[in-house]
Coordinates of C-alpha atoms in Angstrom, one line a residue:
M1 CA 28.6 17.6 22.1
R2 CA 31.8 17.9 20.1
K3 CA 32.4 14.1 20.6
S4 CA 28.9 13.3 19.5
Y5 CA 29.4 15.4 16.3
F6 CA 32.6 13.5 15.4
Q7 CA 30.8 10.2 16.1
R8 CA 28.1 11.0 13.6
I9 CA 30.6 12.0 11.0
L10 CA 32.5 8.7 11.5
T11 CA 29.2 6.7 11.3
V12 CA 28.3 8.3 8.0
F13 CA 31.9 7.8 6.7
L14 CA 31.8 4.1 7.6
A15 CA 28.4 3.6 6.0
V16 CA 29.6 5.1 2.7
I17 CA 32.6 2.8 2.7
M18 CA 30.4 -0.3 3.4
I19 CA 28.0 0.6 0.6
A20 CA 30.8 1.4 -1.8
G21 CA 32.5 -1.9 -0.9
A22 CA 29.3 -3.9 -1.5
C23 CA 28.7 -2.3 -4.8
S24 CA 32.3 -2.8 -6.0
S25 CA 32.1 -6.5 -5.1
V26 CA 28.9 -6.9 -7.2
F27 CA 30.5 -5.1 -10.1
A28 CA 33.7 -7.1 -9.8
V29 CA 31.8 -10.4 -9.7
S30 CA 29.6 -9.3 -12.7
A31 CA 32.6 -8.2 -14.6
A32 CA 34.5 -11.5 -13.9
T33 CA 31.5 -13.5 -14.9
G34 CA 31.2 -11.6 -18.1
D35 CA 34.9 -12.2 -18.9
E36 CA 34.6 -15.9 -18.2
T37 CA 31.4 -16.1 -20.3
T38 CA 33.0 -14.4 -23.2
S39 CA 36.0 -16.7 -23.1
A40 CA 33.9 -19.8 -22.8
A41 CA 31.6 -18.7 -25.5
S42 CA 34.5 -18.2 -27.9
E43 CA 35.9 -21.7 -27.0
N44 CA 32.6 -23.6 -27.2
D45 CA 31.1 -21.4 -30.0
G46 CA 27.7 -21.6 -28.3
S47 CA 25.6 -20.5 -25.3
N48 CA 27.1 -20.9 -21.9
E49 CA 25.2 -22.3 -18.9
S50 CA 27.3 -20.4 -16.4
A51 CA 26.0 -17.1 -18.0
D52 CA 22.4 -18.2 -17.4
N53 CA 23.1 -19.2 -13.9
S54 CA 24.9 -15.9 -13.2
E55 CA 21.9 -14.0 -14.5
N56 CA 19.5 -16.0 -12.4
N57 CA 21.6 -15.5 -9.3
Y58 CA 21.5 -11.7 -9.6
S59 CA 18.0 -11.3 -11.0
S60 CA 16.5 -11.3 -7.5
F61 CA 18.5 -8.3 -6.3
R62 CA 17.1 -4.8 -6.7
S63 CA 19.1 -2.0 -8.1
M64 CA 19.7 1.2 -6.0
E65 CA 17.1 3.0 -8.1
E66 CA 14.5 0.3 -7.3
I67 CA 15.3 0.4 -3.6
S68 CA 15.0 4.2 -3.6
R69 CA 11.6 4.2 -5.1
L70 CA 10.5 1.8 -2.4
L71 CA 12.0 3.6 0.6
Y72 CA 11.4 7.3 0.0
T73 CA 7.6 7.5 0.3
S74 CA 5.3 9.1 2.8
S75 CA 2.2 7.6 4.5
Y76 CA -1.2 7.6 2.9
A77 CA -2.3 10.1 5.6
D78 CA 0.4 12.5 4.5
Y79 CA -0.4 11.9 0.8
S80 CA -4.1 12.6 1.4
E81 CA -3.3 15.7 3.3
K82 CA -1.1 16.9 0.4
Y83 CA -3.9 16.5 -2.1
K84 CA -6.9 17.2 0.1
N85 CA -8.0 20.3 -1.9
M86 CA -7.9 18.4 -5.2
P87 CA -11.3 17.6 -6.8
V88 CA -12.7 14.1 -7.2
G89 CA -12.1 12.7 -10.6
T90 CA -15.0 13.1 -13.0
D91 CA -14.1 10.2 -15.4
T92 CA -14.2 6.5 -15.3
I93 CA -11.5 4.8 -17.3
T94 CA -11.7 1.0 -17.9
V95 CA -8.5 -0.8 -19.0
N96 CA -8.8 -4.4 -20.2
G97 CA -6.3 -6.7 -18.5
I98 CA -4.9 -8.0 -21.8
D99 CA -4.1 -4.4 -22.9
Y100 CA -0.9 -4.3 -20.9
D101 CA 2.2 -2.3 -21.8
S102 CA 4.6 -4.9 -23.0
E103 CA 7.6 -2.4 -23.0
K104 CA 7.2 -1.7 -19.3
T105 CA 6.3 -5.2 -18.3
D106 CA 8.9 -7.7 -17.3
A107 CA 6.6 -10.4 -15.8
D108 CA 6.0 -13.6 -17.8
V109 CA 2.4 -12.8 -18.5
K110 CA 0.0 -14.8 -20.6
V111 CA -3.2 -13.9 -22.3
L112 CA -6.1 -16.2 -21.4
E113 CA -9.3 -16.6 -23.5
N114 CA -12.6 -17.8 -22.1
Y115 CA -11.1 -18.2 -18.7
E116 CA -13.5 -19.0 -15.9
G117 CA -16.3 -17.1 -17.5
A118 CA -14.3 -14.1 -18.6
A119 CA -13.9 -13.6 -22.4
T120 CA -10.3 -12.5 -21.9
A121 CA -7.9 -12.1 -19.0
L122 CA -4.2 -11.6 -18.3
Y123 CA -2.4 -14.2 -16.3
T124 CA 0.2 -12.5 -14.0
P125 CA 2.7 -14.8 -12.3
N126 CA 4.0 -14.5 -8.7
T127 CA 7.1 -12.5 -9.8
G128 CA 7.7 -9.6 -12.1
E129 CA 6.0 -6.3 -12.8
T130 CA 3.0 -5.8 -15.1
A131 CA 2.1 -2.3 -16.4
W132 CA -0.9 -0.7 -18.1
T133 CA -0.9 2.7 -19.8
F134 CA -4.0 4.8 -20.0
S135 CA -5.2 8.4 -20.5
V136 CA -7.0 10.5 -18.0
P137 CA -9.2 13.3 -19.5
T138 CA -9.6 15.4 -16.4
S139 CA -7.2 15.9 -13.4
G140 CA -8.5 14.7 -10.0
M141 CA -8.4 12.1 -7.3
Y142 CA -9.1 8.6 -8.6
A143 CA -9.7 5.2 -6.9
I144 CA -8.7 1.9 -8.5
S145 CA -10.5 -1.4 -8.6
I146 CA -9.3 -4.6 -10.1
D147 CA -11.4 -7.5 -11.4
Y148 CA -9.2 -10.5 -10.5
F149 CA -9.3 -14.3 -10.2
A150 CA -7.0 -16.3 -7.8
V151 CA -5.3 -18.8 -10.1
S152 CA -4.4 -22.1 -8.6
E153 CA -3.7 -24.1 -11.7
L154 CA -2.6 -23.2 -15.2
D155 CA -2.3 -25.6 -18.1
G156 CA -2.8 -28.5 -15.8
E157 CA 0.0 -27.5 -13.5
R158 CA -0.3 -26.2 -9.9
V159 CA 1.0 -22.6 -9.7
S160 CA -0.1 -21.6 -6.3
S161 CA 0.7 -22.3 -2.6
Y162 CA -2.8 -21.0 -1.6
T163 CA -1.5 -18.0 0.4
T164 CA -2.8 -14.4 0.0
I165 CA -2.0 -12.7 -3.2
E166 CA 0.3 -9.7 -2.7
R167 CA 1.3 -6.9 -5.0
M168 CA 3.0 -3.5 -4.9
L169 CA 1.4 -0.6 -6.8
F170 CA 3.4 1.9 -8.8
V171 CA 2.0 5.0 -10.5
D172 CA 4.1 6.4 -13.2
G173 CA 7.1 4.4 -11.9
A174 CA 6.8 5.6 -8.3
L175 CA 5.3 4.3 -5.1
P176 CA 2.6 6.9 -4.3
F177 CA 2.6 6.2 -0.5
T178 CA 3.9 3.6 1.9
E179 CA 0.7 1.5 2.1
A180 CA 1.0 0.8 -1.6
R181 CA 3.8 -1.6 -0.8
Y182 CA 1.4 -4.1 0.6
L183 CA -1.7 -4.7 -1.4
Y184 CA -3.4 -8.0 -0.6
F185 CA -6.0 -9.7 -2.8
P186 CA -8.0 -12.2 -0.6
R187 CA -8.7 -15.7 -1.7
Q188 CA -12.1 -17.3 -0.8
W189 CA -13.0 -20.7 0.6
K190 CA -16.0 -22.8 1.4
Y191 CA -16.9 -25.8 3.5
T192 CA -16.9 -29.0 1.4
D193 CA -20.2 -30.9 0.8
D194 CA -18.4 -34.0 2.0
S195 CA -18.3 -32.5 5.5
Y196 CA -22.1 -33.0 5.9
L197 CA -24.2 -36.1 6.3
L198 CA -26.2 -37.4 3.4
D199 CA -29.3 -39.6 3.4
S200 CA -29.7 -42.8 1.3
D201 CA -30.9 -40.6 -1.6
G202 CA -27.9 -38.4 -1.5
N203 CA -29.7 -35.4 0.1
F204 CA -28.4 -33.4 3.0
V205 CA -29.5 -34.4 6.5
Y206 CA -30.6 -31.4 8.7
E207 CA -30.5 -30.4 12.3
Y208 CA -33.9 -29.3 13.8
D209 CA -34.9 -26.9 16.5
Y210 CA -37.2 -28.0 19.4
D211 CA -40.2 -26.6 17.4
G212 CA -39.3 -28.7 14.3
S213 CA -37.8 -25.9 12.3
V214 CA -34.6 -26.4 10.3
V215 CA -31.4 -25.2 12.0
R216 CA -28.7 -26.2 9.5
K217 CA -27.1 -29.1 7.6
R218 CA -25.9 -31.9 9.9
L219 CA -22.2 -32.2 10.1
K220 CA -20.6 -35.6 10.1
F221 CA -19.7 -36.9 13.6
D222 CA -17.1 -39.1 15.2
Y223 CA -17.6 -42.4 17.0
A224 CA -18.6 -40.6 20.1
G225 CA -21.3 -38.5 18.4
N226 CA -19.3 -35.3 18.4
D227 CA -19.3 -33.0 15.3
I228 CA -16.3 -33.2 13.0
R229 CA -15.0 -29.9 11.9
P230 CA -15.8 -29.3 8.2
D231 CA -13.1 -29.3 5.6
R232 CA -12.3 -26.1 3.7
V233 CA -11.6 -25.9 0.0
E234 CA -10.8 -22.9 -2.2
A235 CA -13.7 -21.6 -4.2
P236 CA -12.3 -19.0 -6.5
E237 CA -14.4 -16.7 -8.6
W238 CA -14.0 -13.3 -10.2
R239 CA -14.0 -10.5 -7.6
D240 CA -14.1 -6.8 -8.1
Y241 CA -11.7 -5.5 -5.4
F242 CA -11.0 -1.8 -4.8
L243 CA -7.4 -1.0 -3.6
R244 CA -7.4 -0.2 0.1
D245 CA -5.4 -0.3 3.3
W246 CA -5.1 -3.9 4.3
N247 CA -4.4 -2.9 7.9
G248 CA -7.8 -1.3 8.1
F249 CA -6.7 2.2 9.2
T250 CA -8.9 3.6 6.4
M251 CA -12.0 1.9 5.1
E252 CA -12.5 3.8 1.8
P253 CA -10.5 3.1 -1.4
F254 CA -7.1 4.6 -1.8
Q255 CA -7.5 7.8 -3.8
I256 CA -4.6 8.8 -6.1
Y257 CA -4.1 12.2 -7.7
L258 CA -3.8 11.9 -11.5
T259 CA -3.3 14.9 -13.8
A260 CA -4.9 15.0 -17.3
G261 CA -2.9 13.0 -19.7
E262 CA -1.2 9.7 -20.0
H263 CA -0.3 7.6 -17.0
T264 CA 1.0 4.1 -16.2
I265 CA 0.1 1.9 -13.3
S266 CA 2.1 -1.2 -12.5
L267 CA 1.5 -4.1 -10.2
D268 CA 4.8 -5.7 -8.9
A269 CA 4.1 -9.3 -7.8
S270 CA 5.4 -10.2 -4.4
R271 CA 3.5 -13.5 -3.9
E272 CA 1.0 -15.7 -5.7
P273 CA -0.3 -15.5 -9.3
M274 CA -3.6 -14.1 -10.4
A275 CA -5.6 -13.3 -13.5
I276 CA -6.9 -9.8 -14.3
S277 CA -9.8 -9.2 -16.6
K278 CA -10.1 -5.4 -16.2
I279 CA -8.9 -2.4 -14.2
E280 CA -11.2 0.5 -13.5
I281 CA -9.9 4.0 -12.5
Y282 CA -12.8 6.1 -11.2
G283 CA -13.7 9.1 -9.1
Y284 CA -14.9 7.8 -5.7
H285 CA -17.8 9.4 -3.8
D286 CA -19.1 8.4 -0.4
E287 CA -22.2 6.3 -0.4
I288 CA -25.5 8.0 0.2
S289 CA -26.8 8.3 3.8
Y290 CA -29.3 5.9 5.2
S291 CA -32.1 8.5 5.2
E292 CA -31.4 9.2 1.5
F293 CA -31.4 5.5 0.8
L294 CA -34.6 4.8 2.6
Q295 CA -36.4 7.8 1.0
N296 CA -35.2 6.7 -2.5
K297 CA -36.6 3.2 -2.0
L298 CA -39.9 4.4 -0.6
D299 CA -40.2 6.8 -3.6
E300 CA -39.6 3.9 -5.9
G301 CA -42.6 2.1 -4.3
V302 CA -40.5 -0.5 -2.5
K303 CA -42.5 -2.2 0.2
V304 CA -41.4 -2.3 3.9
I305 CA -41.7 -6.0 4.9
E306 CA -43.0 -6.2 8.5
N307 CA -43.6 -10.0 8.6
V308 CA -42.4 -12.9 6.5
D309 CA -44.8 -15.8 5.8
G310 CA -43.7 -18.8 7.8
G311 CA -41.8 -16.7 10.3
A312 CA -38.4 -15.1 10.4
I313 CA -35.8 -16.4 8.0
R314 CA -32.9 -17.9 10.1
V315 CA -29.3 -18.3 8.9
Q316 CA -26.7 -19.9 11.1
F317 CA -23.6 -17.7 11.3
E318 CA -21.3 -20.8 11.6
E319 CA -22.5 -22.0 8.2
P320 CA -21.4 -19.4 5.6
S321 CA -21.5 -20.1 1.9
L322 CA -18.0 -18.4 1.5
L323 CA -15.2 -17.4 3.8
S324 CA -12.2 -15.2 3.3
D325 CA -9.8 -17.4 5.3
A326 CA -9.1 -21.1 5.3
N327 CA -8.5 -20.9 9.1
L328 CA -12.1 -19.8 9.8
Y329 CA -14.0 -22.7 11.2
P330 CA -16.9 -23.3 13.6
D331 CA -16.5 -23.9 17.3
T332 CA -18.6 -25.0 20.2
N333 CA -20.2 -22.7 22.7
R334 CA -22.2 -23.9 25.7
T335 CA -22.7 -20.6 27.5
S336 CA -26.4 -20.5 26.4
A337 CA -28.9 -23.2 26.0
I338 CA -30.6 -21.4 23.1
T339 CA -27.5 -21.3 21.0
L340 CA -28.3 -23.9 18.3
P341 CA -27.7 -26.6 17.6
S342 CA -27.1 -27.7 21.1
S343 CA -26.7 -30.9 23.0
P344 CA -26.0 -31.8 26.7
A345 CA -24.2 -35.0 25.6
Y346 CA -22.3 -34.1 22.4
W347 CA -20.0 -31.4 21.1
K348 CA -22.0 -29.3 18.6
F349 CA -20.3 -26.7 16.4
N350 CA -22.7 -23.9 16.8
V351 CA -20.7 -20.6 16.6
L352 CA -18.2 -18.9 14.4
T353 CA -15.7 -16.3 15.7
V354 CA -14.3 -13.7 13.2
N355 CA -12.0 -11.0 14.4
T356 CA -9.3 -10.0 11.9
I357 CA -9.6 -6.8 9.9
N358 CA -10.6 -7.4 6.3
S359 CA -11.8 -10.9 7.0
W360 CA -15.3 -11.7 5.9
T361 CA -18.1 -14.3 5.8
E362 CA -20.8 -14.5 3.2
Y363 CA -24.3 -16.0 3.4
K364 CA -27.1 -16.8 1.0
V365 CA -30.6 -15.7 2.0
T366 CA -33.7 -16.4 0.0
V367 CA -36.7 -14.0 0.4
P368 CA -40.3 -14.3 -1.0
E369 CA -40.5 -10.8 -2.4
D370 CA -38.7 -7.6 -3.1
G371 CA -38.7 -5.3 -0.1
L372 CA -37.0 -3.5 2.8
Y373 CA -36.2 -6.1 5.5
T374 CA -35.0 -5.9 9.0
I375 CA -31.9 -7.9 9.8
S376 CA -31.0 -8.8 13.4
M377 CA -28.1 -10.8 14.8
R378 CA -27.7 -12.8 17.9
F379 CA -24.1 -12.5 19.1
R380 CA -21.7 -12.3 22.0
Q381 CA -19.1 -9.5 22.2
N382 CA -17.3 -10.0 25.5
A383 CA -13.7 -9.8 24.3
R384 CA -13.3 -6.0 24.4
I385 CA -14.5 -4.7 27.7
G386 CA -16.3 -1.4 27.5
M387 CA -15.7 -1.1 23.7
F388 CA -17.6 -1.9 20.5
T389 CA -16.7 -3.9 17.4
S390 CA -17.8 -3.1 13.9
R391 CA -18.9 -4.8 10.6
R392 CA -19.7 -3.6 7.1
L393 CA -22.6 -5.3 5.4
V394 CA -22.4 -5.7 1.7
I395 CA -25.6 -7.0 0.0
N396 CA -25.4 -8.5 -3.5
N397 CA -21.9 -6.9 -3.9
E398 CA -23.3 -3.4 -3.0
L399 CA -22.9 -1.2 0.1
Q400 CA -26.4 0.2 0.2
F401 CA -25.7 3.3 2.4
K402 CA -22.7 4.8 4.3
E403 CA -23.9 3.7 7.7
A404 CA -23.9 0.0 6.6
S405 CA -20.1 0.2 6.8
E406 CA -20.2 1.2 10.5
L407 CA -22.5 -1.4 12.1
R408 CA -21.8 -1.6 15.8
F409 CA -21.8 -4.4 18.3
N410 CA -21.4 -3.3 21.9
Y411 CA -19.7 -5.0 24.7
S412 CA -21.7 -7.3 27.1
P413 CA -20.7 -10.4 29.0
D414 CA -24.1 -11.9 27.9
W415 CA -25.5 -12.9 24.6
Q416 CA -27.4 -10.1 22.7
S417 CA -30.0 -10.0 20.0
V418 CA -29.8 -6.7 18.2
I419 CA -31.3 -5.2 15.0
L420 CA -28.4 -4.1 12.9
N421 CA -27.6 -0.4 13.6
D422 CA -24.6 2.0 13.8
G423 CA -25.0 2.8 17.5
S424 CA -26.3 6.3 17.0
E425 CA -29.3 7.6 18.9
E426 CA -31.0 8.4 15.6
Y427 CA -31.0 4.8 14.3
K428 CA -31.1 2.9 17.6
D429 CA -34.2 1.0 16.3
G430 CA -32.1 -0.4 13.4
F431 CA -31.9 -0.2 9.7
K432 CA -33.9 -1.6 6.8
F433 CA -32.1 -3.3 4.0
Y434 CA -33.2 -3.9 0.4
L435 CA -33.4 -7.5 -0.6
K436 CA -34.6 -8.7 -4.0
K437 CA -37.0 -11.6 -4.5
G438 CA -35.1 -14.9 -4.6
E439 CA -31.5 -15.5 -3.5
N440 CA -29.4 -12.7 -2.1
T441 CA -25.8 -12.7 -0.8
L442 CA -25.0 -11.0 2.5
R443 CA -21.3 -10.4 3.3
F444 CA -20.1 -9.2 6.7
D445 CA -16.7 -7.5 6.5
V446 CA -14.6 -7.0 9.6
V447 CA -13.8 -3.3 9.8
L448 CA -12.7 -0.7 12.4
G449 CA -15.8 1.4 11.9
D450 CA -15.8 4.5 14.1
M451 CA -12.8 3.1 15.9
S452 CA -10.7 4.1 12.9
Y453 CA -10.7 7.7 14.2
Y454 CA -9.2 6.6 17.6
V455 CA -6.7 4.3 16.0
N456 CA -5.4 6.9 13.6
E457 CA -5.1 9.5 16.3
I458 CA -3.1 7.1 18.5
K459 CA -0.9 6.2 15.5
A460 CA -0.2 9.9 14.9
Y461 CA 0.6 10.4 18.6
V462 CA 3.0 7.5 18.6
E463 CA 5.0 9.0 15.8
V464 CA 5.4 12.3 17.6
L465 CA 6.3 10.7 20.9
Q466 CA 8.9 8.5 19.3
N467 CA 10.6 11.6 18.0
S468 CA 10.5 13.0 21.6
Y469 CA 11.9 9.8 22.9
Q470 CA 14.8 9.9 20.5
S471 CA 15.6 13.5 21.5
I472 CA 15.7 12.6 25.2
L473 CA 17.7 9.4 24.5
R474 CA 20.4 11.4 22.7
L475 CA 20.7 13.7 25.7
T476 CA 20.5 11.2 28.6
G477 CA 21.5 7.8 27.3
T478 CA 19.6 4.7 28.0
N479 CA 19.7 5.0 31.8
P480 CA 19.4 8.6 32.8
D481 CA 20.3 9.8 36.3
A482 CA 17.1 10.9 38.0
Q483 CA 19.0 13.4 40.2
R484 CA 20.8 15.2 37.4
D485 CA 19.6 18.4 35.7
Y486 CA 19.8 17.7 32.0
G487 CA 18.4 21.1 31.0
F488 CA 15.6 19.6 28.9
M489 CA 13.8 22.9 28.4
R490 CA 17.0 24.6 27.3
L491 CA 18.3 21.9 25.0
I492 CA 15.2 20.1 23.6
P493 CA 12.2 22.4 24.3
Q494 CA 10.3 21.1 21.2
A495 CA 10.4 17.5 22.5
I496 CA 9.0 18.5 25.9
Y497 CA 6.3 20.7 24.3
D498 CA 5.3 17.8 22.0
I499 CA 4.9 15.5 25.0
G500 CA 2.7 18.1 26.7
N501 CA 0.6 18.7 23.6
I502 CA 0.0 15.0 23.2
S503 CA -1.1 14.7 26.8
V504 CA -3.8 17.3 26.2
K505 CA -5.0 15.6 23.1
M506 CA -5.0 12.2 24.8
F507 CA -7.2 13.5 27.6
E508 CA -9.6 14.9 25.0
L509 CA -9.5 11.5 23.2
Y510 CA -10.2 9.7 26.4
N511 CA -13.3 11.9 27.1
K512 CA -14.6 11.4 23.6
L513 CA -14.2 7.7 23.8
V514 CA -16.0 7.5 27.2
E515 CA -18.8 9.6 25.8
E516 CA -19.2 7.5 22.7
T517 CA -19.1 4.1 24.5
G518 CA -20.9 5.2 27.7
T519 CA -18.3 3.6 29.9
S520 CA -14.6 3.8 30.9
G521 CA -13.4 0.3 29.9
D522 CA -9.9 -1.1 29.8
Q523 CA -8.9 0.5 26.5
A524 CA -10.1 4.0 27.5
N525 CA -8.4 3.7 30.9
A526 CA -5.2 2.9 29.3
I527 CA -5.3 6.2 27.3
H528 CA -6.0 8.1 30.5
T529 CA -3.0 6.4 32.2
Y530 CA -0.6 7.3 29.3
A531 CA -1.9 10.9 29.2
T532 CA -1.3 11.3 33.0
L533 CA 2.4 10.4 32.8
F534 CA 2.9 12.6 29.7
E535 CA 1.3 15.5 31.5
K536 CA 3.5 15.0 34.6
M537 CA 6.7 15.0 32.5
A538 CA 5.7 18.1 30.5
N539 CA 4.7 20.1 33.5
D540 CA 7.8 19.3 35.5
P541 CA 11.0 18.5 33.5
N542 CA 12.6 17.2 36.7
E543 CA 10.3 14.2 36.3
I544 CA 11.5 13.3 32.9
A545 CA 14.7 11.4 33.8
G546 CA 13.2 9.4 36.5
N547 CA 10.2 8.4 34.3
F548 CA 12.1 7.9 31.1
L549 CA 12.0 4.1 31.1
L550 CA 8.3 4.2 31.9
F551 CA 7.8 6.7 29.2
K552 CA 9.5 4.4 26.7
S553 CA 7.3 1.5 27.9
Y554 CA 4.1 3.6 27.5
V555 CA 4.9 4.6 24.0
A556 CA 5.4 1.0 23.1
S557 CA 2.2 0.1 24.8
M558 CA 0.4 2.7 22.7
S559 CA 1.5 0.8 19.6
T560 CA 0.2 -2.4 21.2
W561 CA -3.1 -0.6 22.0
M562 CA -3.4 0.5 18.4
Y563 CA -2.9 -3.0 17.0
T564 CA -5.1 -4.6 19.6
E565 CA -8.0 -2.5 18.2
L566 CA -7.5 -4.2 14.9
G567 CA -9.0 -7.3 16.5
Q568 CA -12.8 -6.8 16.1
S569 CA -14.1 -10.0 17.6
I570 CA -17.7 -11.3 17.5
V571 CA -19.0 -14.7 18.4
A572 CA -22.2 -15.5 16.6

């Protein structure tokens, strides 16, 4: 133990020397550059190019203060726990994009007028920090939404590489929580019209069902008659986007505690430019329940549509009007003859698979009258055995009720046709959605839904078990002797207690998951397997050394389990 103590002291000492050496080298170079610049300036009596180059070389490095404000932050879960008793903000503050704080902004911003339909907007480049200062009348928890436009060209020049827009959020000069380091603003794409066949009059050619009804536009085909995959092109437009966890661990907007008074929010660009027309800071409340939504619509005299003239309105899932990712494209599936369009002789692109959290596809649907409509989907969810996947349905840019963010698609090896529901017994017959007369937009977002609870629980367990692993590792080394008595309960009792506590919680989690899904699938069985080992190690410390490497493997597998759940695949 005494040797270990001196090793830690030596490690800290060496780290301090390395940091001091690195800093002194930077200071020395900066000083030398400054001396040379001064000398050259006096000789040339003008500006010096080497000074500019030196400034450019070091401008990309962050100061220790900047690094500190990035590193020393807690998770959003810890942040929410800290402020859980704070009230929801009662005010809505709207800040125009062009009203930025010039003193706190170092980005090369530009005010735009009449830009893509917006009267004014602020162009923010792919580097630098842009700040806005505003006043909050009442203290509380506030969400933030940003109306943005993905800028590809500016003044006739290309300024984008068409990747996802990335920013960091600072509130009053500090990162509020770890997840604020990675804010992504999605671009949007569409299939080009040139991907489809046109007749001699320039109109689209359509595919037809066996009964003569229209299926979808006819894709161009190759010399063998097989469909050619459609080209994708960016289709930017103004989007109102609330700041959220891009990994999908939480589905609601980030909520930040703001006291009454003046505050500053800053967006530090990490990648890609964008234009901002406005920022809204508001108190977030959960959407109303489905029962409230339905009763409100019925009280308003909205009609329940039982039948549509001409039959059900069909929309092909592989033909969205907009997509969140350029790499989303239709594919061929021949596992069912009624998957349209189909052909025994040619390859037909008749399905679309979407599985990444925060990806989405949007569709246009035209209905003959206002009313409450039933929406069903034909899909295949055979990727996650014994589990379900989830979607959030946003209609005309509105989430109509809370349950619409937790639509569930259960596992089956076969194709299913299901009226959209949340998997609960109460609403097993499906939901009604309000559609206005004429054209409507339906956007299906990939979300974790009810699986977010299980993922967040496993995430918390992994953090605890990693600490226990480190405690055991410091005591035993990487290859412990299974026959040796390490005195775990005497030296690291908390670590062993934590392992036992986690095993109990994981058995409870397993039972809850089996009850919710109605089956013990691969993912649920994995939880049970992990819990069994942890229980064994906690109940008999003599089993710890011999199972240490397996314990390490299981903790790593739990992380894999967690990120596997972020894949919410549906073929439709």
